[in-house]
Tab-separated table of C-alpha atoms and ligand atoms in Angstrom:
chain	number	residue	atom	x	y	z
A	1	MET	CA	-46.801	27.091	21.887
A	2	THR	CA	-49.066	27.804	24.887
A	3	ASP	CA	-47.948	29.274	28.204
A	4	PHE	CA	-49.725	26.677	30.349
A	5	PHE	CA	-46.508	25.076	31.579
A	6	ALA	CA	-44.554	28.360	31.516
A	7	GLY	CA	-41.487	28.219	33.732
A	8	ILE	CA	-41.477	24.425	34.008
A	9	PRO	CA	-38.323	23.027	32.429
A	10	THR	CA	-37.852	19.656	30.800
A	11	VAL	CA	-37.619	16.968	33.469
A	12	THR	CA	-34.179	15.365	33.587
A	13	TYR	CA	-32.653	12.430	35.436
A	14	ASP	CA	-30.796	13.885	38.409
A	15	PRO	CA	-30.846	11.743	41.562
A	16	SER	CA	-28.836	14.290	43.548
A	17	ALA	CA	-31.126	17.296	42.908
A	18	PRO	CA	-32.527	19.181	45.939
A	19	MET	CA	-35.603	17.772	47.651
A	20	ASP	CA	-38.393	19.618	45.840
A	21	ALA	CA	-36.788	19.761	42.377
A	22	LEU	CA	-38.967	18.239	39.651
A	23	VAL	CA	-36.497	15.627	38.417
A	24	TYR	CA	-36.374	11.892	37.886
A	25	ARG	CA	-34.461	10.178	40.641
A	26	HIS	CA	-35.003	6.608	39.409
A	27	TYR	CA	-36.255	6.892	35.825
A	28	ASP	CA	-33.330	7.164	33.468
A	29	ALA	CA	-34.785	6.481	30.015
A	30	ASP	CA	-31.443	5.388	28.593
A	31	GLU	CA	-30.316	3.148	31.422
A	32	MET	CA	-29.829	-0.370	30.112
A	33	ILE	CA	-31.520	-3.208	31.979
A	34	ASN	CA	-30.980	-6.687	30.561
A	35	GLY	CA	-29.810	-5.224	27.270
A	36	LYS	CA	-32.813	-2.921	26.781
A	37	ARG	CA	-33.355	0.801	27.543
A	38	MET	CA	-35.586	1.506	30.527
A	39	GLU	CA	-37.896	3.559	28.303
A	40	ASP	CA	-38.363	0.551	26.018
A	41	HIS	CA	-39.116	-1.748	28.930
A	42	LEU	CA	-41.672	0.473	30.626
A	43	ARG	CA	-43.287	2.170	27.603
A	44	PHE	CA	-45.014	4.909	29.621
A	45	ALA	CA	-48.136	6.616	28.314
A	46	VAL	CA	-50.199	9.638	29.421
A	47	ALA	CA	-53.990	9.175	29.536
A	48	TRP	CA	-55.533	12.146	27.726
A	49	TRP	CA	-58.836	11.870	29.597
A	50	HIS	CA	-57.537	12.285	33.124
A	51	SER	CA	-54.829	14.830	32.381
A	52	PHE	CA	-56.549	17.104	29.907
A	53	ALA	CA	-60.300	16.415	29.828
A	54	TRP	CA	-61.297	15.648	33.428
A	55	PRO	CA	-62.728	18.750	35.177
A	56	GLY	CA	-62.021	17.676	38.774
A	57	GLY	CA	-65.519	16.636	39.859
A	58	ASP	CA	-66.606	14.137	42.477
A	59	PRO	CA	-70.110	12.916	43.464
A	60	PHE	CA	-70.552	15.954	45.744
A	61	GLY	CA	-69.138	18.728	43.625
A	62	GLY	CA	-68.380	19.683	40.042
A	63	GLN	CA	-65.493	21.268	38.265
A	64	THR	CA	-62.496	22.456	40.262
A	65	PHE	CA	-59.985	22.776	37.414
A	66	GLU	CA	-60.155	25.838	35.203
A	67	ARG	CA	-58.154	24.936	32.149
A	68	PRO	CA	-57.947	27.509	29.357
A	69	TRP	CA	-58.900	24.830	26.795
A	70	PHE	CA	-62.176	23.753	28.472
A	71	GLY	CA	-65.100	24.306	26.084
A	72	ASP	CA	-66.590	22.769	22.986
A	73	THR	CA	-64.864	24.417	20.050
A	74	MET	CA	-62.305	23.098	17.619
A	75	GLY	CA	-59.959	25.952	18.507
A	76	LEU	CA	-59.966	24.839	22.130
A	77	ALA	CA	-59.524	21.197	21.117
A	78	ARG	CA	-56.416	22.269	19.228
A	79	MET	CA	-55.154	24.211	22.238
A	80	LYS	CA	-55.701	21.123	24.391
A	81	THR	CA	-53.640	19.134	21.880
A	82	ASP	CA	-50.857	21.728	22.015
A	83	VAL	CA	-50.766	21.575	25.823
A	84	ALA	CA	-50.796	17.776	25.769
A	85	PHE	CA	-47.775	17.614	23.491
A	86	GLU	CA	-46.012	20.255	25.573
A	87	MET	CA	-46.493	18.033	28.607
A	88	PHE	CA	-45.268	14.942	26.724
A	89	ALA	CA	-42.120	16.911	25.806
A	90	ILE	CA	-41.512	18.187	29.353
A	91	LEU	CA	-41.800	14.638	30.706
A	92	GLY	CA	-40.100	12.851	27.816
A	93	GLN	CA	-43.188	10.646	27.549
A	94	PRO	CA	-42.900	8.168	24.695
A	95	PHE	CA	-46.627	7.369	24.395
A	96	PHE	CA	-50.162	8.631	24.995
A	97	CYS	CA	-53.710	7.226	24.820
A	98	TRP	CA	-57.116	8.788	24.021
A	99	HIS	CA	-60.835	8.274	23.778
A	100	ASP	CA	-62.518	10.065	20.851
A	101	ALA	CA	-64.462	12.210	23.335
A	102	ASP	CA	-61.262	13.417	25.037
A	103	ILE	CA	-59.807	14.967	21.932
A	104	ARG	CA	-62.734	16.357	19.895
A	105	PRO	CA	-65.852	18.373	20.720
A	106	GLU	CA	-69.111	16.439	20.375
A	107	GLY	CA	-70.984	17.630	17.274
A	108	ALA	CA	-74.742	18.134	16.803
A	109	SER	CA	-74.828	14.964	14.669
A	110	PHE	CA	-72.733	11.836	14.153
A	111	ALA	CA	-71.381	13.361	10.939
A	112	GLU	CA	-70.274	16.548	12.692
A	113	SER	CA	-68.586	14.633	15.525
A	114	LYS	CA	-66.812	12.557	12.893
A	115	ARG	CA	-65.575	15.666	11.062
A	116	ASN	CA	-64.296	17.172	14.323
A	117	PHE	CA	-62.610	13.908	15.227
A	118	GLU	CA	-60.885	13.442	11.886
A	119	GLU	CA	-59.619	17.010	11.893
A	120	ILE	CA	-58.093	16.609	15.365
A	121	ILE	CA	-56.642	13.215	14.479
A	122	ASP	CA	-54.793	14.869	11.604
A	123	TYR	CA	-53.610	17.643	13.905
A	124	ILE	CA	-52.380	15.054	16.431
A	125	GLY	CA	-50.661	13.206	13.589
A	126	GLU	CA	-48.680	16.341	12.685
A	127	LYS	CA	-47.665	16.835	16.312
A	128	MET	CA	-46.565	13.201	16.612
A	129	THR	CA	-44.351	13.505	13.547
A	130	GLY	CA	-42.775	16.693	14.877
A	131	GLN	CA	-42.063	15.285	18.303
A	132	GLY	CA	-41.704	11.522	17.945
A	133	THR	CA	-44.366	10.787	20.590
A	134	ARG	CA	-46.353	7.665	19.725
A	135	LEU	CA	-49.857	6.367	20.274
A	136	LEU	CA	-50.004	3.406	22.666
A	137	TRP	CA	-53.723	2.990	22.113
A	138	GLY	CA	-56.924	4.646	21.049
A	139	THR	CA	-60.411	3.820	22.282
A	140	ALA	CA	-64.015	4.967	21.965
A	141	ASN	CA	-65.885	6.615	24.810
A	142	LEU	CA	-69.159	4.668	24.738
A	143	PHE	CA	-70.187	5.556	28.294
A	144	SER	CA	-70.284	9.315	29.021
A	145	HIS	CA	-73.009	10.596	26.703
A	146	ARG	CA	-76.573	9.943	27.882
A	147	ARG	CA	-77.316	7.868	24.767
A	148	PHE	CA	-75.105	5.169	26.318
A	149	MET	CA	-76.802	5.144	29.712
A	150	SER	CA	-78.193	1.620	29.132
A	151	GLY	CA	-75.054	0.317	27.456
A	152	ALA	CA	-73.385	0.526	24.042
A	153	ALA	CA	-73.128	-2.884	22.315
A	154	THR	CA	-75.392	-4.345	25.014
A	155	ASN	CA	-78.077	-1.664	24.761
A	156	PRO	CA	-81.700	-2.815	24.433
A	157	ASP	CA	-82.034	-0.246	21.628
A	158	PRO	CA	-80.424	-1.515	18.384
A	159	GLU	CA	-79.827	2.072	17.234
A	160	VAL	CA	-77.376	2.550	20.106
A	161	PHE	CA	-75.657	-0.691	19.036
A	162	ALA	CA	-75.323	0.715	15.509
A	163	TRP	CA	-74.093	4.106	16.752
A	164	SER	CA	-71.499	2.343	18.903
A	165	ALA	CA	-70.338	0.092	16.060
A	166	ALA	CA	-69.950	3.127	13.791
A	167	THR	CA	-67.998	4.961	16.502
A	168	VAL	CA	-65.619	2.052	17.094
A	169	LYS	CA	-65.036	1.751	13.357
A	170	ASN	CA	-63.925	5.381	13.198
A	171	CYS	CA	-61.781	5.120	16.330
A	172	LEU	CA	-60.067	1.951	15.110
A	173	ASP	CA	-59.460	3.561	11.709
A	174	ALA	CA	-57.957	6.622	13.415
A	175	THR	CA	-55.777	4.482	15.698
A	176	HIS	CA	-54.514	2.672	12.618
A	177	LYS	CA	-53.877	5.956	10.808
A	178	LEU	CA	-51.767	7.269	13.701
A	179	GLY	CA	-49.738	4.056	13.886
A	180	GLY	CA	-51.239	3.114	17.266
A	181	GLU	CA	-49.815	-0.040	18.813
A	182	ASN	CA	-53.069	-1.295	20.353
A	183	TYR	CA	-56.791	-0.630	20.357
A	184	VAL	CA	-58.634	-0.895	23.700
A	185	LEU	CA	-62.221	-1.822	24.453
A	186	TRP	CA	-63.323	-1.111	27.980
A	187	GLY	CA	-66.979	-2.061	28.382
A	188	GLY	CA	-67.929	1.173	30.118
A	189	ARG	CA	-71.642	0.543	30.555
A	190	GLU	CA	-71.708	-3.017	29.220
A	191	GLY	CA	-73.502	-4.488	32.188
A	192	TYR	CA	-76.722	-3.848	34.051
A	193	GLU	CA	-78.266	-2.241	37.096
A	194	THR	CA	-81.149	-4.669	37.669
A	195	LEU	CA	-82.156	-8.040	36.261
A	196	LEU	CA	-85.771	-6.889	36.483
A	197	ASN	CA	-85.383	-5.073	33.171
A	198	THR	CA	-82.454	-6.961	31.641
A	199	ASP	CA	-82.171	-9.837	29.148
A	200	LEU	CA	-78.688	-10.914	30.158
A	201	LYS	CA	-78.374	-13.657	27.545
A	202	ARG	CA	-79.314	-11.343	24.702
A	203	GLU	CA	-77.006	-8.561	25.875
A	204	ARG	CA	-74.004	-10.879	26.088
A	205	ALA	CA	-74.739	-12.196	22.596
A	206	GLN	CA	-74.862	-8.603	21.289
A	207	ALA	CA	-71.474	-7.907	22.904
A	208	GLY	CA	-70.058	-11.088	21.353
A	209	ARG	CA	-71.156	-10.193	17.828
A	210	PHE	CA	-69.927	-6.630	18.329
A	211	LEU	CA	-66.461	-7.848	19.260
A	212	GLN	CA	-66.373	-10.250	16.314
A	213	MET	CA	-67.096	-7.303	14.012
A	214	VAL	CA	-64.262	-5.307	15.573
A	215	VAL	CA	-61.880	-8.228	14.948
A	216	GLU	CA	-63.125	-8.547	11.350
A	217	HIS	CA	-62.592	-4.827	10.769
A	218	LYS	CA	-59.105	-4.936	12.259
A	219	HIS	CA	-58.118	-7.582	9.709
A	220	LYS	CA	-59.902	-5.811	6.886
A	221	ILE	CA	-57.925	-2.583	7.360
A	222	GLY	CA	-54.669	-4.407	8.128
A	223	PHE	CA	-54.243	-3.023	11.646
A	224	LYS	CA	-51.290	-4.937	13.064
A	225	GLY	CA	-51.620	-3.767	16.672
A	226	ALA	CA	-53.326	-5.744	19.420
A	227	LEU	CA	-57.005	-5.571	20.328
A	228	LEU	CA	-57.266	-5.355	24.098
A	229	ILE	CA	-60.223	-5.744	26.437
A	230	GLU	CA	-59.959	-3.982	29.787
A	231	PRO	CA	-61.828	-5.927	32.495
A	232	LYS	CA	-63.597	-4.150	35.340
A	233	PRO	CA	-66.061	-5.666	37.846
A	234	GLN	CA	-68.389	-2.774	38.627
A	235	GLU	CA	-68.647	1.000	38.314
A	236	PRO	CA	-70.364	2.414	36.406
A	237	THR	CA	-72.875	-0.444	36.183
A	238	LYS	CA	-73.625	-2.686	39.125
A	239	HIS	CA	-72.773	-5.889	37.221
A	240	GLN	CA	-70.225	-5.531	34.419
A	241	TYR	CA	-70.049	-8.351	31.858
A	242	ASP	CA	-66.238	-8.109	31.691
A	243	TYR	CA	-65.706	-8.577	35.430
A	244	ASP	CA	-62.100	-9.805	35.452
A	245	VAL	CA	-59.558	-11.680	33.339
A	246	ALA	CA	-61.146	-15.088	33.967
A	247	THR	CA	-64.623	-13.843	33.046
A	248	VAL	CA	-63.406	-12.179	29.874
A	249	TYR	CA	-61.528	-15.327	28.863
A	250	GLY	CA	-64.751	-17.313	29.121
A	251	PHE	CA	-66.454	-14.687	26.988
A	252	LEU	CA	-63.704	-14.804	24.356
A	253	LYS	CA	-63.910	-18.613	24.220
A	254	GLU	CA	-67.681	-18.485	23.817
A	255	PHE	CA	-67.372	-16.225	20.785
A	256	GLY	CA	-64.251	-17.867	19.301
A	257	LEU	CA	-62.012	-14.852	19.893
A	258	GLU	CA	-59.414	-16.124	22.373
A	259	GLY	CA	-56.674	-16.002	19.735
A	260	GLU	CA	-57.624	-12.474	18.639
A	261	VAL	CA	-58.008	-10.384	21.771
A	262	GLN	CA	-55.699	-9.771	24.711
A	263	MET	CA	-56.068	-8.003	28.052
A	264	ASN	CA	-55.372	-4.474	29.230
A	265	ILE	CA	-55.196	-4.961	32.983
A	266	GLU	CA	-55.719	-2.054	35.371
A	267	GLN	CA	-54.449	-2.061	38.959
A	268	GLY	CA	-57.562	-0.454	40.426
A	269	HIS	CA	-59.920	-2.750	38.519
A	270	ALA	CA	-58.096	-5.824	39.810
A	271	ILE	CA	-58.535	-4.569	43.372
A	272	LEU	CA	-62.244	-3.833	42.796
A	273	ALA	CA	-62.639	-7.419	41.576
A	274	GLY	CA	-61.181	-8.707	44.836
A	275	HIS	CA	-57.897	-9.752	43.239
A	276	SER	CA	-54.369	-8.442	43.387
A	277	PHE	CA	-52.918	-6.764	40.295
A	278	GLU	CA	-50.317	-9.510	40.000
A	279	HIS	CA	-52.997	-12.207	40.135
A	280	GLU	CA	-54.712	-10.719	37.090
A	281	LEU	CA	-51.394	-10.369	35.256
A	282	ALA	CA	-50.302	-13.922	36.055
A	283	LEU	CA	-53.658	-15.347	35.013
A	284	ALA	CA	-53.657	-13.470	31.715
A	285	THR	CA	-50.117	-14.686	31.029
A	286	SER	CA	-51.035	-18.269	31.818
A	287	LEU	CA	-53.979	-17.997	29.395
A	288	GLY	CA	-51.780	-16.435	26.706
A	289	ILE	CA	-53.765	-13.187	26.644
A	290	PHE	CA	-51.565	-10.670	28.463
A	291	GLY	CA	-51.294	-7.387	26.566
A	292	SER	CA	-50.839	-4.116	28.439
A	293	ILE	CA	-51.389	-2.402	31.789
A	294	ASP	CA	-53.265	0.611	33.108
A	295	MET	CA	-51.151	1.733	36.036
A	296	ASN	CA	-52.878	3.432	38.939
A	297	ARG	CA	-53.978	2.608	42.460
A	298	ASN	CA	-57.206	2.635	44.392
A	299	ASP	CA	-57.842	3.889	47.850
A	300	TYR	CA	-58.221	0.664	49.795
A	301	GLN	CA	-60.895	2.121	52.074
A	302	SER	CA	-63.227	3.747	49.584
A	303	GLY	CA	-64.096	0.672	47.514
A	304	TRP	CA	-64.277	2.873	44.439
A	305	ASP	CA	-62.181	3.432	41.320
A	306	THR	CA	-60.190	6.397	42.627
A	307	ASP	CA	-57.585	6.298	39.836
A	308	GLN	CA	-54.694	7.647	41.900
A	309	PHE	CA	-51.141	7.706	40.668
A	310	PRO	CA	-49.119	4.704	41.909
A	311	ASN	CA	-46.949	5.204	44.994
A	312	ASN	CA	-46.345	1.768	46.451
A	313	VAL	CA	-43.030	0.243	45.380
A	314	PRO	CA	-43.459	-3.269	46.850
A	315	GLU	CA	-46.858	-3.706	45.162
A	316	THR	CA	-45.764	-2.220	41.861
A	317	ALA	CA	-42.605	-4.344	41.860
A	318	LEU	CA	-44.657	-7.539	42.150
A	319	ALA	CA	-46.748	-6.397	39.183
A	320	TYR	CA	-43.691	-5.727	37.029
A	321	TYR	CA	-42.255	-9.056	38.158
A	322	GLU	CA	-45.263	-10.708	36.495
A	323	VAL	CA	-44.769	-8.542	33.396
A	324	LEU	CA	-41.174	-9.804	33.245
A	325	ARG	CA	-42.300	-13.392	33.713
A	326	ALA	CA	-44.608	-12.807	30.745
A	327	GLY	CA	-41.524	-11.838	28.717
A	328	GLY	CA	-42.100	-8.067	29.049
A	329	PHE	CA	-44.287	-5.832	26.916
A	330	THR	CA	-44.539	-6.318	23.166
A	331	THR	CA	-47.211	-3.923	21.857
A	332	GLY	CA	-48.304	-3.050	25.405
A	333	GLY	CA	-46.995	-0.521	27.882
A	334	THR	CA	-47.622	1.309	31.151
A	335	ASN	CA	-50.543	3.698	30.678
A	336	PHE	CA	-51.081	6.065	33.602
A	337	ASP	CA	-54.834	5.772	33.891
A	338	ALA	CA	-54.604	8.102	36.881
A	339	LYS	CA	-55.866	11.517	37.796
A	340	LEU	CA	-54.894	14.311	40.116
A	341	ARG	CA	-56.778	14.886	43.352
A	342	ARG	CA	-59.353	17.600	42.723
A	343	GLN	CA	-57.510	20.122	44.925
A	344	SER	CA	-54.347	19.786	42.831
A	345	LEU	CA	-55.057	22.782	40.635
A	346	ASP	CA	-51.645	23.827	39.381
A	347	PRO	CA	-49.955	22.869	36.114
A	348	GLN	CA	-47.016	21.810	38.247
A	349	ASP	CA	-49.215	19.222	40.005
A	350	LEU	CA	-49.818	17.513	36.663
A	351	ILE	CA	-46.088	17.282	36.038
A	352	ALA	CA	-45.260	16.211	39.598
A	353	ALA	CA	-47.877	13.442	39.480
A	354	HIS	CA	-46.337	11.907	36.368
A	355	VAL	CA	-42.755	12.394	37.538
A	356	GLY	CA	-43.536	10.632	40.813
A	357	ALA	CA	-45.409	7.826	39.087
A	358	MET	CA	-42.650	7.274	36.538
A	359	ASP	CA	-40.078	7.175	39.320
A	360	ILE	CA	-42.148	4.708	41.359
A	361	CYS	CA	-42.498	2.493	38.293
A	362	ALA	CA	-38.801	2.760	37.433
A	363	ARG	CA	-37.762	1.894	40.970
A	364	SER	CA	-40.232	-0.983	41.055
A	365	PHE	CA	-39.161	-2.242	37.662
A	366	LYS	CA	-35.497	-2.232	38.668
A	367	ALA	CA	-36.358	-4.197	41.819
A	368	ALA	CA	-38.423	-6.646	39.777
A	369	ALA	CA	-35.665	-7.048	37.177
A	370	ALA	CA	-33.051	-7.709	39.880
A	371	MET	CA	-35.313	-10.280	41.514
A	372	HIS	CA	-36.014	-11.880	38.160
A	373	ALA	CA	-32.315	-12.051	37.333
A	374	ASP	CA	-31.530	-13.482	40.756
A	375	GLY	CA	-34.057	-16.228	40.115
A	376	GLY	CA	-34.763	-17.022	43.771
A	377	LEU	CA	-38.540	-17.184	43.417
A	378	GLU	CA	-38.357	-19.294	40.282
A	379	ALA	CA	-35.966	-21.725	41.957
A	380	ALA	CA	-38.245	-21.968	45.001
A	381	ARG	CA	-41.251	-22.530	42.761
A	382	ALA	CA	-39.439	-25.216	40.772
A	383	ALA	CA	-38.452	-26.988	43.999
A	384	ARG	CA	-42.020	-26.863	45.282
A	385	TYR	CA	-43.380	-28.606	42.197
A	386	ALA	CA	-40.403	-30.915	41.650
A	387	GLY	CA	-42.493	-33.988	42.517
A	388	TRP	CA	-44.301	-33.550	39.230
A	389	ASP	CA	-41.105	-34.408	37.347
A	390	GLY	CA	-41.368	-38.025	38.540
A	391	GLU	CA	-42.551	-40.675	36.075
A	392	ALA	CA	-45.587	-41.807	38.086
A	393	ALA	CA	-46.743	-38.230	38.593
A	394	LYS	CA	-46.480	-37.527	34.862
A	395	THR	CA	-48.731	-40.456	34.008
A	396	TRP	CA	-51.289	-39.304	36.580
A	397	LEU	CA	-51.775	-36.186	34.483
A	398	GLN	CA	-51.578	-37.989	31.170
A	399	GLY	CA	-53.775	-40.985	30.591
A	400	SER	CA	-54.227	-42.523	34.035
A	401	THR	CA	-57.724	-43.435	35.173
A	402	LEU	CA	-59.113	-43.132	38.669
A	403	ASP	CA	-59.094	-46.958	38.858
A	404	GLU	CA	-55.374	-47.146	38.082
A	405	ILE	CA	-54.448	-44.412	40.515
A	406	GLU	CA	-56.587	-46.002	43.220
A	407	ALA	CA	-54.799	-49.325	42.676
A	408	GLN	CA	-51.388	-47.668	43.055
A	409	VAL	CA	-52.335	-45.767	46.193
A	410	ALA	CA	-54.029	-48.812	47.737
A	411	ALA	CA	-50.890	-50.928	47.073
A	412	GLY	CA	-48.983	-48.700	49.515
A	413	GLY	CA	-45.841	-46.630	49.135
A	414	ILE	CA	-47.743	-43.416	48.421
A	415	ASP	CA	-47.875	-41.492	51.671
A	416	PRO	CA	-48.037	-37.706	51.170
A	417	GLN	CA	-46.186	-35.638	53.771
A	418	PRO	CA	-47.178	-31.946	54.142
A	419	ARG	CA	-44.323	-29.509	53.433
A	420	SER	CA	-43.980	-25.869	54.348
A	421	GLY	CA	-45.130	-23.326	51.775
A	422	ARG	CA	-42.321	-21.075	53.140
A	423	GLN	CA	-44.359	-17.908	52.569
A	424	GLU	CA	-42.562	-15.816	55.194
A	425	ILE	CA	-39.161	-16.897	53.888
A	426	LEU	CA	-40.180	-15.880	50.372
A	427	GLU	CA	-41.625	-12.568	51.608
A	428	ASN	CA	-38.326	-11.879	53.358
A	429	TYR	CA	-36.559	-12.628	50.087
A	430	VAL	CA	-38.753	-10.155	48.183
A	431	SER	CA	-38.087	-7.501	50.855
A	432	ARG	CA	-34.402	-7.620	50.018
A	433	PHE	CA	-35.182	-6.235	46.567
A	434	VAL	CA	-37.986	-3.753	47.153
B	501	LIG	C1	-62.294	3.243	33.501
B	501	LIG	C2	-61.299	2.739	32.576
B	501	LIG	C3	-61.062	3.619	31.360
B	501	LIG	C4	-60.371	2.812	30.300
B	501	LIG	C5	-60.468	3.383	28.932
B	501	LIG	O1	-62.371	2.830	34.657
B	501	LIG	O2	-60.115	2.516	33.263
B	501	LIG	O3	-60.341	4.748	31.713
B	501	LIG	O4	-59.028	2.630	30.607
B	501	LIG	O5	-61.760	3.503	28.505
B	502	LIG	NI1	-60.338	2.461	35.393
B	503	LIG	NI1	-58.304	2.020	32.409
C-alpha cells in the first residue's frame, strides 16, 4: 500500500453529490442497458503509459510531474505497479493496458530487460488475481528508444528488425500469460521522414512479413485474444504506413492477413487523418475488422496528437452509436489513451480526469443506446436506400452489363428525381438524444 492517493476514497455512483465531489454522476457499473451491465458494455481501461510513465513534457519543456516511482530500478517499478492498482481500485476500473517500457526499467542488454519485464509481469499477475482487474491489451514500445529512430520492423538495419521481433514475441507471450484479451500493434515509427533515403517498397514488405510472424506466433502459443493494429497518419514520422483504417485494410489484404487482424481505432488519430472517429469505426465494421477503441480527443486547433480526455458528449455518442451498430465490443473495450495537461500535478487530477472521462462515455453510451433502440436513423437509412429493393435495381448490381442497362434507360421510364438527404432533420433527431 502506498500513500500516493491518500485521502481519496473509492469513487461511487452518486448523481446528487455536491458539485466538486469526485463521484460518478452517469457511470453506474451495474446499471443494465439492453440486458447487459454498463461496465460490460463499455469495458474501460487505464493506459499505463499516460497515467504512470509520462513525465509531463512538451516540445518546449521537460518533466513537470514528480512521481515517487520515477527512476530506473525494479523497486520503483514495483511501486509504480502498486500505485496503478490502487488507482484501478479507487476508480473501479475493470481493465488496463501497457507497453513493456511502461512497466519495467530498460536493462543494459536485451536479456536484462527481459528479466526485468518477466519479473514485473509476474508481480502484475499477482495483483490482478488479488483485485480482479484484467488486461485489455499489451503492446511493445518500439518507438521511444533511440535504436528505433528509423523504425522497428521497417528499419533499414535488419538487427533492429530482429530486436523488434524478439520484443514482440516476449510482449505477446506476457499478454497471453496475463490472460489479456487483445494484443495491439501501433506502428510507432513505421513510416519515413524523407523518400530521399527510403526504400518504401522494401520497408512495407518487411512490415508485412513481421505481421505474418506475429500471427503465426499467436496461433503457436494458442493466444485466443484479438490482434489489433492501431492506425495513425503521422506523428512521429511524417508518413506513417498505417495511415488509417482503409490503408491498413489494403496492407492486410496484400499480406493475406485480413481474417487475422482487426483495428484498434483512436479518436485523435482519426481526426489527424482528416476523418471523424465514427467514419473510421463504420468503415472498420463494414470491412469486418472492428476491434477496440482508444478513447481520447485532440485539440482541433493544434493539429497534433494531444491525447486529451474526452469531454464532448455529442461526438462521443456518435462513436458509441457506431460501436452499437457493430454489435458492441467482444474482446475490445474503451481504453483511455489520454493524458493529463502538464500543469495537472496532483494525484487528484489523475482521478478526476478518469472520473470525468468515464462519465462522459457513460452519458454518451446511454444516448447512443437510446437512439439505437429508437431506431430512427436506421429507419431513415432504410427508406433512403429502399429503391435498391426493387427487382431491376437488384439485377443492376448482379449480372447486368453496361449494354443491358443502357438499353433499359434508353427505352424510357427511368427518370431519376433528386430527393432530399434530410441532413438537418436527422441532426435535429440526434440532438434529442445527446
Ligand atoms: C500513440 C498511440 C499509442 C498506442 C499504443 O499515438 O496512440 O499510445 O495506443 O502504442
Ligand atoms: Ni495516439
Ligand atoms: Ni493509442
